[in-house]
Structures are given as C-alpha cells and as structure tokens.
Amino acid sequence: MLTATMEDVVTTIPSEEPTSDVALAAAGDRQAFERVYRANVQRVFSICVRMCGDRGRAEELTQDAFVRAWEKLPLFRGESAFSTWLHRLAVNVVLNDRKVLGRERARAANGDDDEDGEALYGASAPPSHADRMDLEAAIELLPPGARRVFVLHDVEGYRHEEIAEMLGVTSGGSKAQLHRARLLLREALNR
Amino acid sequence: MTNRPLTCEQFDAALSDYLENALDPAERTALESHASTCDRCRALLAELSAIPTEAGALHDLEPSRDLWPAIAQRIAAPVVALPGAAARRERRPSVRPWYLTPASLAAAAAVLIAVTASVTALAIRTGRTSAPAGAVAANNPAPAAQPNDSQIDIPAPAPRVTNASATRPNAVPVQEVYAREIAELDSIVRDQRSHLDTSTVTVIEKNLHIINQAIAQSRAALARDPNSGFLHHQLNDALNQKISLLRTVALLPART
Amino acid sequence: MCARFVSALCLTAAMAATPALLPAQRQHRNDDDETSRVDTTVALSSGGVVELSLISGEIKVTSWNRDQVRIKASSDGGLLQFDATNGRVSLTVRSDHDDMGDTEYDVTIPAGARLITHSVSADITTDGGSDVEAHAVSGDVSVSNVTGRATIESVSGSLTATHVGHGLRVNGVSSDIKATDITGDINAQSTSGDIILGSTHSSFVHTETVSGDTRFGGTLDRAGRYDFHSHSGDIVLAVPAIGVTFDISTFSGDVQSDYPMTLQPGSEVGQKHMEFSINGGGARVTAETFSGGVTVERPGHSSHED
C-alpha cells in the first residue's frame, strides 16, 4: 500500500530540485550556491570565453559573474528562468569589463576594430593545431565588435533588439556586425 | 520588385536581410532563384546558413582549473552580530533542515548574505598585493565596537606606520578589518558554545589557542622585521585561519 | 521559492512502520517506544540528489547500477522524515526532546546520483556517487569511489577520501586528513590535524594547516601549481624528478632537500627563502612555514627515517 502511494507520487510530481538549490542559495546557503555554481560554471565560462576571446581573463570574469550572482541572488524573483538570469548577468560582467580593460585592447587592435577587422584574418596565422580551423578558434579570432554580436546572437540566441540594448548600438548595427562576423567566419573556416 | 534576375552584387547586398528573414516573399524568391543559377552565390548562402546552426550546437567549454575556491573566499561575507540575535532564537516548526539552522544564528544567518563580501575579499587580497589604502578605507565602515568581555584574543591593530615608511600602505586598515570581523564572529561563537557538546567546544578552544599562538608569533617576528612580506603573508594566513575557524563554528548545527 | 519544502511525500515512518504500537501507548508518548524505521526502495531520476542527515549514529552509503534508492533506516528515539520526488530523495530525523538516541542509515544510491550528507556526531561512510558532500561535526567522514567532486568537512572527526575522480575539497579543525588516489583540484585545510595526500594526480593542490604536518606524494603536472602552507607543522614533499620550480620559505624551520638547492641572497632577518629548479623547471611548488621544517625528497625515499 505504501509503495503504491509512493509510485503515484513519483510519477506525478516533477522534480523541484534545480529550483531548490537556487532558492537555498538565495537564502544564504553557500553549499547550495556551490551546487548552483557546479551546475552552471561551464555555461557561464563558455559565454565569457567567447565574449572576451581570452581564456585566462574569462576564468576571472566567470568568478566575478558568480560573485555578482551571489550578491544579487536575493533579488532574483524567478520572473525568468534562473539560467536566463545568470547568463544575462555574465554577459553584463563581460561587457562592463570591456569598458574598463577593453579600451587598451581596442586601441592596440587598431582604433575601434570595427572598420577593418578583416585584417586580423589576413595577417594572423591560423591557430596552432590547424590546417582547417574549427568554429571555436575562428570565433576567437573575430574582431571584438563582431565577435560579441555573433556570440550573443548565433551562440546565445539573443535577438538583435536585446543585443542593441546590451551593447549600446542600434539594431541595424547589430545586424550588420552579425553579417560581417558570419562572412569572416566563413572565410576562416574555408581556408 | 521586378522579376529581373539579381546580379551577384545585389545578391550580396540582400543576403543579410535574407538570413534575418527580413525580406518580403518576392524578394526572397528572387534571391533564391539567383542562388539556384549561380554556383558562387549558392555556396555562399549554404555556408552562411550553416554557421548559426553550427554555432548553436557548440559544446560548453571547461575552465582550466577549479574556479570555486576563489569564489568561495570572496563570498564568505563578514558576519555582523545582531543585537539580540540570541533572544530571537525560537523553536518554531522548522522550515529549514536542522543542519541549515545553526543554533545561534537563526537571525544572523540571514545577515551573512546581506553584508557585501567586498571587505573580506579586499582584506584577503590586499594582504598579498598592495591596493591603495583609500580603496580599503572606502569599503570599510568604521570598526564596530569590540565586545570588551571577549574570551578570545582579539588582535590589536598593527602599529600605525607613517606613509613615508610604509611599504604596505594598506597594512593598518586590513588589520582593522580582520580585528572587526574576528570580534563580531567571536561574539556569535560565544553564543553558540552553549549549544555544542563539550568535547567539540574543547576542540575548538584548543585550536583557537593554536591559531592565537601562531598569530602572536607572527606578530612578534613582524615587530622585529616590519618590512618582511613573507611575515605579513604568514600573519594574514593565520588570521584567515582564525576567521575561517570562527565562521565554521558560527555555522555549526546545534547538537539537538 | 520554497517549492523545495513542499514535500511530495512526507512519510512519518513511525506511523506506518511500527504497527505493533498501540494507540493507547502512543498517547502516553513513552520516549522509549518512539522507535521508527524506514525500509523501502524508491525511483530516482538520473543525476538526482540523495540528501541524508542525522545527529548521532551512523550513515553508510553504497551504490549500485540501478536508478533506485534503497533505504534502510532506524532511529532509537527520533522520528524519521522521508521525502521523495523523482529528482530528490531526502531522509532526516527529528525529535522534540533532547536525547533522540542513535539513528542508523544504510542507503544504496544510483552510481550516478549526487549525495549530500550532514551529521553531528555520526560517522559517515560512502562508496560511490557522482558528486558527494559530507559534513560532520565530531563524526568521522570517509568517502570513496566518487566519479565527480567530493567535499568533506568535520571539526574533529577524521577525514578520508579515496579514489575521487574530479576534485576534492576537505576542511577540518583538529581533523587528520588523508586523501589517496585523487584526480582534479585538491584543496585541504585543517588547523591542527595532519594532511596526507598520496597518489594524487592533480594540477592544482592547495593545503593549509597551522600546527598539523603535511605530506604530499602525488604526481606533478609541469603546468600545475602546488601550494603548501603551515605555521608550525612540518611539510614533506615527495617529488618525482620531473621539471619542477620550487619556492620554499620558512622563518625558523629547517629546509632539507634530496635535490640540489640554492639559498637566495638577501634573505630577510632569520628567514630562509629558497628558489630552485630541477630538470629545467616547470611545475610550481611553493611551501611556506613559520617554524615548521620543509623536506623535499625523492619518492620512495623518506629522509624522515634517517
């Protein structure tokens, strides 16, 4: 009788588990937050790597993102999925970092990179392992402006309107950057 | 739109909108019909269309090292002793599991998250590097009054050094951050003790004594050699150990 | 937000599983009669969580290749509370009086399940699981055959981890720590307990003690970082002869090495600081003590026995 009851319950009640670690973490439970971290770190790290194009820096930004998430978690209202909330937060951490650090890099990379990023592909050698570059490596070599739009749109699935808001550009600018990124990637992948 | 065939240049110009689904049906048809007759444009279209699909299927990447320990250190927030935290303790039907309800911290647990972690993170980091003193001070509210009946040796702030001679301009504020946090944790821990079994309390006191000795030895050595980075580092390690132990105790579940 | 606490199944096992208890007896609430038991098997979805907590007694966990959790539990004086959804199974014990006596859990979990255990004085022994967390106050903790990451803590109990596949974190106060056959990052901290790391395969190791001794005997990755800190405890590093860069500092301890080393000029008052490389350098090994000794030896040769 007991077993029957249990099986009924097991088949009808969906798992509450992911919600619960987030809720516990929001209430200050660090162990629960570590589980949230473990469950999400690869996703967040991937966003950071692809957005900033530097693995070492991406590791630091990933840490910053989770510290921010911990601080802001009590404010998370569950209006969006937790993962959506967290990924957006990670994107913001990378973009804010760009404002501080990126200026030097942008300057080093020839003005605002946006005009003739093509030169990057022309000049730089393909990545060490490759006769034929894989997409991951090709993304890394994109000029920063095109890379950010490409990652946000084609990898992360944001819409142009959202990207425009995040990056402080127009929706049309976002579309143009995306197209340019795809053309550059195609060129890189075909060589 | 006329039915005249597109040139490759027109194709290129419209391609972005085509991929964005922003063309009207007639324009789409014109573009597709050009692609069906032009090898170069057909290949371009196929390859560009494949990129978003491939991008959406990229695997997640893995960091080269475990990033958690540094995060854990940064989110280990200072504990602020709440007035009457003990008085507020009540045995209501437990919503949280017992092991998440430390005996002395029914209320203080909430405070653990409310206070920003920046002070601790800064203190720990600046122990090794040298952030501007102003940065520490800005994030560091005035030290709280220390309980004068403390049973635990609260380290006195290091002797104040003048800016001219200071190799570590942040040394004093960092020590104050430690002292304040240790004092606050200490009062919570004292409250906690009566809820732990005596053998655990004995272990904790013995180990606090060991750490206090380490702190005293590091200080004594530092007094003779105030510029030793190594000794500053040793002292900070010992202080961190003390904070870590006090925090562990503050969050221990009660015996019952 | 508190969805977690909406139990899909809250089974006060005492009611169901002790039919011999007569209503009249129950009304008297004789503490001695409040024994409760759980003996059941439930389904757990892949990657699900098993959460076990008790105060005193014993937790024993093994694993099997089924998507089921088998639970056998008994408590002398507490009430077992058992919750199960398809993603989480939890078992805890509660009592409204101080002495609830001992509780024993004997649990078999799916090999891929995550396991979280909490105890005060109970010993925790686990075998299997993907990610395992075990927290005790005075109980001993021993985890083995973890495919993912293990996190184990106790104030005074011993802490043992064997065969962990993807990282280990250990925290103790007076606890001795012993970790063997560990892959992935290792973080170990104890105030007065010893830390012994054997047969580890990690590119990141960090240990901290105040008065405990530290012994490391694992492989080194040329790109790895290995940091050992102590105040008065000794640090013994059995290091294979591959490319290693050492950075050893002590205030008043002795430094010995099977490998040739050089004392850096300009050391600070009373302090020894040695930086040296073997086989061209590579893996970064840092050892710092205040008064403890530091010994670097070749594996299999213990200069301690001389």
mmCIF file of C-alpha atoms in Angstrom, chain A residues 1-3 5-7 9-11 13-24 26-27 31-32 34-39 42 73-74 76, chain C residues 1-6 8-9 11 16 40-43 45 47-49 51 82 84-88 114 116 118 131 133 135 149 151 153 169:
data_model
loop_
_atom_site.group_PDB
_atom_site.id
_atom_site.type_symbol
_atom_site.label_atom_id
_atom_site.label_comp_id
_atom_site.label_asym_id
_atom_site.label_seq_id
_atom_site.Cartn_x
_atom_site.Cartn_y
_atom_site.Cartn_z
ATOM 1 C CA MET A 1 0.000 0.000 0.000
ATOM 2 C CA LEU A 2 2.814 2.264 0.938
ATOM 3 C CA THR A 3 4.739 1.501 -2.223
ATOM 4 C CA THR A 5 1.269 5.556 -2.871
ATOM 5 C CA MET A 6 4.886 6.354 -3.407
ATOM 6 C CA GLU A 7 4.906 5.390 -7.045
ATOM 7 C CA VAL A 9 3.646 10.447 -6.259
ATOM 8 C CA VAL A 10 6.896 9.747 -8.038
ATOM 9 C CA THR A 11 5.255 9.694 -11.417
ATOM 10 C CA ILE A 13 5.355 15.272 -9.148
ATOM 11 C CA PRO A 14 8.018 16.900 -11.262
ATOM 12 C CA SER A 15 11.455 17.381 -9.846
ATOM 13 C CA GLU A 16 11.772 20.553 -7.819
ATOM 14 C CA GLU A 17 15.459 20.075 -7.413
ATOM 15 C CA PRO A 18 17.056 22.796 -9.544
ATOM 16 C CA THR A 19 14.741 25.436 -8.166
ATOM 17 C CA SER A 20 15.556 24.398 -4.696
ATOM 18 C CA ASP A 21 19.322 24.889 -4.836
ATOM 19 C CA VAL A 22 18.756 28.346 -6.242
ATOM 20 C CA ALA A 23 16.235 29.103 -3.506
ATOM 21 C CA LEU A 24 18.550 27.823 -0.803
ATOM 22 C CA ALA A 26 19.260 32.918 -2.301
ATOM 23 C CA ALA A 27 18.606 32.342 1.375
ATOM 24 C CA GLN A 31 26.800 24.850 -0.166
ATOM 25 C CA ALA A 32 23.686 25.155 -2.275
ATOM 26 C CA GLU A 34 28.356 25.815 -4.811
ATOM 27 C CA ARG A 35 25.999 23.291 -6.388
ATOM 28 C CA VAL A 36 24.469 26.067 -8.458
ATOM 29 C CA TYR A 37 27.988 27.017 -9.477
ATOM 30 C CA ARG A 38 28.896 23.440 -10.422
ATOM 31 C CA ALA A 39 25.749 23.073 -12.476
ATOM 32 C CA GLN A 42 30.675 25.575 -17.927
ATOM 33 C CA LEU A 73 20.567 36.278 -5.883
ATOM 34 C CA PRO A 74 18.317 37.509 -3.074
ATOM 35 C CA PHE A 76 16.184 37.130 -8.194
ATOM 36 C CA MET C 1 10.723 29.995 -3.758
ATOM 37 C CA CYS C 2 10.065 27.442 -1.084
ATOM 38 C CA ALA C 3 8.924 24.857 -3.563
ATOM 39 C CA ARG C 4 11.594 22.604 -2.249
ATOM 40 C CA PHE C 5 9.836 22.350 1.026
ATOM 41 C CA VAL C 6 6.589 21.286 -0.473
ATOM 42 C CA ALA C 8 5.842 15.367 -2.459
ATOM 43 C CA LEU C 9 5.783 12.676 0.087
ATOM 44 C CA LEU C 11 6.184 9.981 5.494
ATOM 45 C CA ALA C 16 3.444 3.362 9.006
ATOM 46 C CA THR C 40 11.909 0.968 1.228
ATOM 47 C CA THR C 41 13.136 1.461 -2.325
ATOM 48 C CA VAL C 42 12.176 4.421 -4.496
ATOM 49 C CA ALA C 43 12.979 5.556 -8.024
ATOM 50 C CA SER C 45 15.911 10.093 -11.963
ATOM 51 C CA GLY C 47 21.507 12.837 -11.865
ATOM 52 C CA GLY C 48 19.101 13.071 -8.941
ATOM 53 C CA VAL C 49 20.076 14.035 -5.415
ATOM 54 C CA GLU C 51 20.192 14.011 0.904
ATOM 55 C CA PHE C 82 11.417 10.762 4.438
ATOM 56 C CA ALA C 84 10.918 11.718 -2.259
ATOM 57 C CA THR C 85 10.374 13.288 -5.632
ATOM 58 C CA ASN C 86 11.802 11.790 -8.763
ATOM 59 C CA GLY C 87 14.735 14.202 -8.604
ATOM 60 C CA ARG C 88 15.441 14.194 -4.883
ATOM 61 C CA ARG C 114 24.614 13.227 -6.172
ATOM 62 C CA ILE C 116 24.657 15.190 0.324
ATOM 63 C CA HIS C 118 25.043 16.005 7.192
ATOM 64 C CA ASP C 131 29.296 14.395 -6.573
ATOM 65 C CA GLU C 133 29.240 16.246 0.032
ATOM 66 C CA HIS C 135 29.563 17.375 6.591
ATOM 67 C CA ARG C 149 33.819 16.011 -6.953
ATOM 68 C CA THR C 151 33.558 17.955 -0.456
ATOM 69 C CA GLU C 153 34.176 18.509 6.388
ATOM 70 C CA ARG C 169 37.851 19.870 -1.004
#
